[in-house]
GROMACS .gro file of C-alpha atoms in nm:
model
  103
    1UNK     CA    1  19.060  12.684   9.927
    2UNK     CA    2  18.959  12.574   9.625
    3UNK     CA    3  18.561  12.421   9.566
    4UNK     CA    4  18.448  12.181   9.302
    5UNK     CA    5  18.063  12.271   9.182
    6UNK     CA    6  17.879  12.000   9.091
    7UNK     CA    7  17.750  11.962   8.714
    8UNK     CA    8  17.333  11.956   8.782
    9UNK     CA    9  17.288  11.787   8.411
   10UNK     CA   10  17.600  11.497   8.498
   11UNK     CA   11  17.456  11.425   8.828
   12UNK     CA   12  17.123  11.366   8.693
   13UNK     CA   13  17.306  11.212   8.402
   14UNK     CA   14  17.443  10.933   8.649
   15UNK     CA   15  17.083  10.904   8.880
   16UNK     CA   16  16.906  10.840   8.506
   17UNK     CA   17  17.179  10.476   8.481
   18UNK     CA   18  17.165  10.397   8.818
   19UNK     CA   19  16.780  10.420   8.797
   20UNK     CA   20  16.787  10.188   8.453
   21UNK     CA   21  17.062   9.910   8.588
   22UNK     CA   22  16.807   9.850   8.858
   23UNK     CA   23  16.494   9.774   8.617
   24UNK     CA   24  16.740   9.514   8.473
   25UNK     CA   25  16.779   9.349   8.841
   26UNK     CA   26  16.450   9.216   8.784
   27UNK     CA   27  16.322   9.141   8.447
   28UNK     CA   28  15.983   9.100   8.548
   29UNK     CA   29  15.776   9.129   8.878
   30UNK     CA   30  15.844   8.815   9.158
   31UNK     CA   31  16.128   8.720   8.979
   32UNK     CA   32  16.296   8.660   9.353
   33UNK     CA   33  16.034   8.377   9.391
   34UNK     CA   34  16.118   8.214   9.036
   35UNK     CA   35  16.376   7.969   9.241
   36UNK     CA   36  16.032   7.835   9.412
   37UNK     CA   37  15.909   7.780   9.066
   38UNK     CA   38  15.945   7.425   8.865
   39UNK     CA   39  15.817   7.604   8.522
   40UNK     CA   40  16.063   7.864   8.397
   41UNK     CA   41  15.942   8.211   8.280
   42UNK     CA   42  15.936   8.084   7.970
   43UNK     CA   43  15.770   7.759   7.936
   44UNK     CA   44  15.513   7.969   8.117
   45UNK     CA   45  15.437   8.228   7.853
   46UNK     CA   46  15.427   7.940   7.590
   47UNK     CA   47  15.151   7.799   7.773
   48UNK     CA   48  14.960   8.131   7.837
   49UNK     CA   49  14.982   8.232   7.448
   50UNK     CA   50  14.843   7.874   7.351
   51UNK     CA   51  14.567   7.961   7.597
   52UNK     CA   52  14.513   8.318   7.480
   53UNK     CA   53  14.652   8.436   7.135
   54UNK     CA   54  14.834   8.758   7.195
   55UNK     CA   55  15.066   9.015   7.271
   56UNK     CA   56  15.195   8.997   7.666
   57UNK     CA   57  15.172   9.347   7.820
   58UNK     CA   58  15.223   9.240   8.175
   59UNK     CA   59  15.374   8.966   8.339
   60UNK     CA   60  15.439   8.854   8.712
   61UNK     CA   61  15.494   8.578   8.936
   62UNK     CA   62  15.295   8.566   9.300
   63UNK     CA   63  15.195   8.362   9.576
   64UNK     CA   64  14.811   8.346   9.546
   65UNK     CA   65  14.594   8.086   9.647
   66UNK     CA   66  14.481   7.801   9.412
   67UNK     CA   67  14.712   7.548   9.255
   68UNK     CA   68  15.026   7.536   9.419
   69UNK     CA   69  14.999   7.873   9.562
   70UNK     CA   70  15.268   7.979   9.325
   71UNK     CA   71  15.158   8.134   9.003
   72UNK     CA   72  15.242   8.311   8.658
   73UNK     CA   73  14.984   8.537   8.586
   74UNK     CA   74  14.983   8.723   8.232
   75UNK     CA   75  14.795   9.035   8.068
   76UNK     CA   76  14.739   8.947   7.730
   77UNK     CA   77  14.647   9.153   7.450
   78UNK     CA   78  14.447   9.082   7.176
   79UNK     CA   79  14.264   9.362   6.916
   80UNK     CA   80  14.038   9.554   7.219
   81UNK     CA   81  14.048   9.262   7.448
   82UNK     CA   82  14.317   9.234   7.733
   83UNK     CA   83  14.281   8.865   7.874
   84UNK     CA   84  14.445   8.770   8.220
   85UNK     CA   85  14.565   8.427   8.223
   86UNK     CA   86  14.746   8.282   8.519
   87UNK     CA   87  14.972   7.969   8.502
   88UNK     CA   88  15.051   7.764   8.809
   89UNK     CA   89  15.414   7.760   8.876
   90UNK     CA   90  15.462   7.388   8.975
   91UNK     CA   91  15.250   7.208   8.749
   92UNK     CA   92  15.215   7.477   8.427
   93UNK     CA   93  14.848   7.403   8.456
   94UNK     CA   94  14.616   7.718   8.345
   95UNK     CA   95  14.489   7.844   8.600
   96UNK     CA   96  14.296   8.125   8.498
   97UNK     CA   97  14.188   8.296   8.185
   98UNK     CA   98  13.945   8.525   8.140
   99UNK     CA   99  13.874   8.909   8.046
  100UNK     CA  100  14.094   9.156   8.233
  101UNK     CA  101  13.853   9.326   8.553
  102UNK     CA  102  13.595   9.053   8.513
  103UNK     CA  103  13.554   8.884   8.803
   0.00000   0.00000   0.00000
């Protein structure tokens, strides 16, 4: 009888590209809920930058309450400061925008 060993560094080899192709599934966090969404990904950094000058470090799209309930919400960097600004989904109204943690 013969027996096949498996290669450790091919097996993790394969587990490394099955682990990648499934970041690409979802480009960025809530992107199941974008069909719910009348402002594309897009549109909705355009209007975050013109709110807030920056880099984007973060980016998601959630159900939380104000505006349609549906919302973009963006970290954006710029020099030391890191400015969250949320967009509202339906209407691409800003919704928020202030300093990261302030509250």
């Amino acid at each position: 009888m013969r027996t096949t060993a498996i290669n450790p560094i091919g097996a993790l080899g394969a587990a490394m590209i099955v682990l990648a192709l499934g970041g690409w599934a979802q480009a960025y966090s809530g992107e199941r809920l974008a069909g719910d969404a009348k402002v594309g990904i897009a549109q909705a950094r355009a209007i975050a930058l013109k709110a807030h000058p920056g880099k984007i470090t973060d980016e998601e799209l959630e159900r939380e309450p104000g505006g349609s309930g549906l919302r973009y919400s963006f970290d954006i960097a710029n020099g030391q400061v890191t400015q969250e600004v949320g967009v509202d989904a339906a209407s691409g109204r800003v919704l928020e925008n202030k300093a990261e943690g302030a509250d």
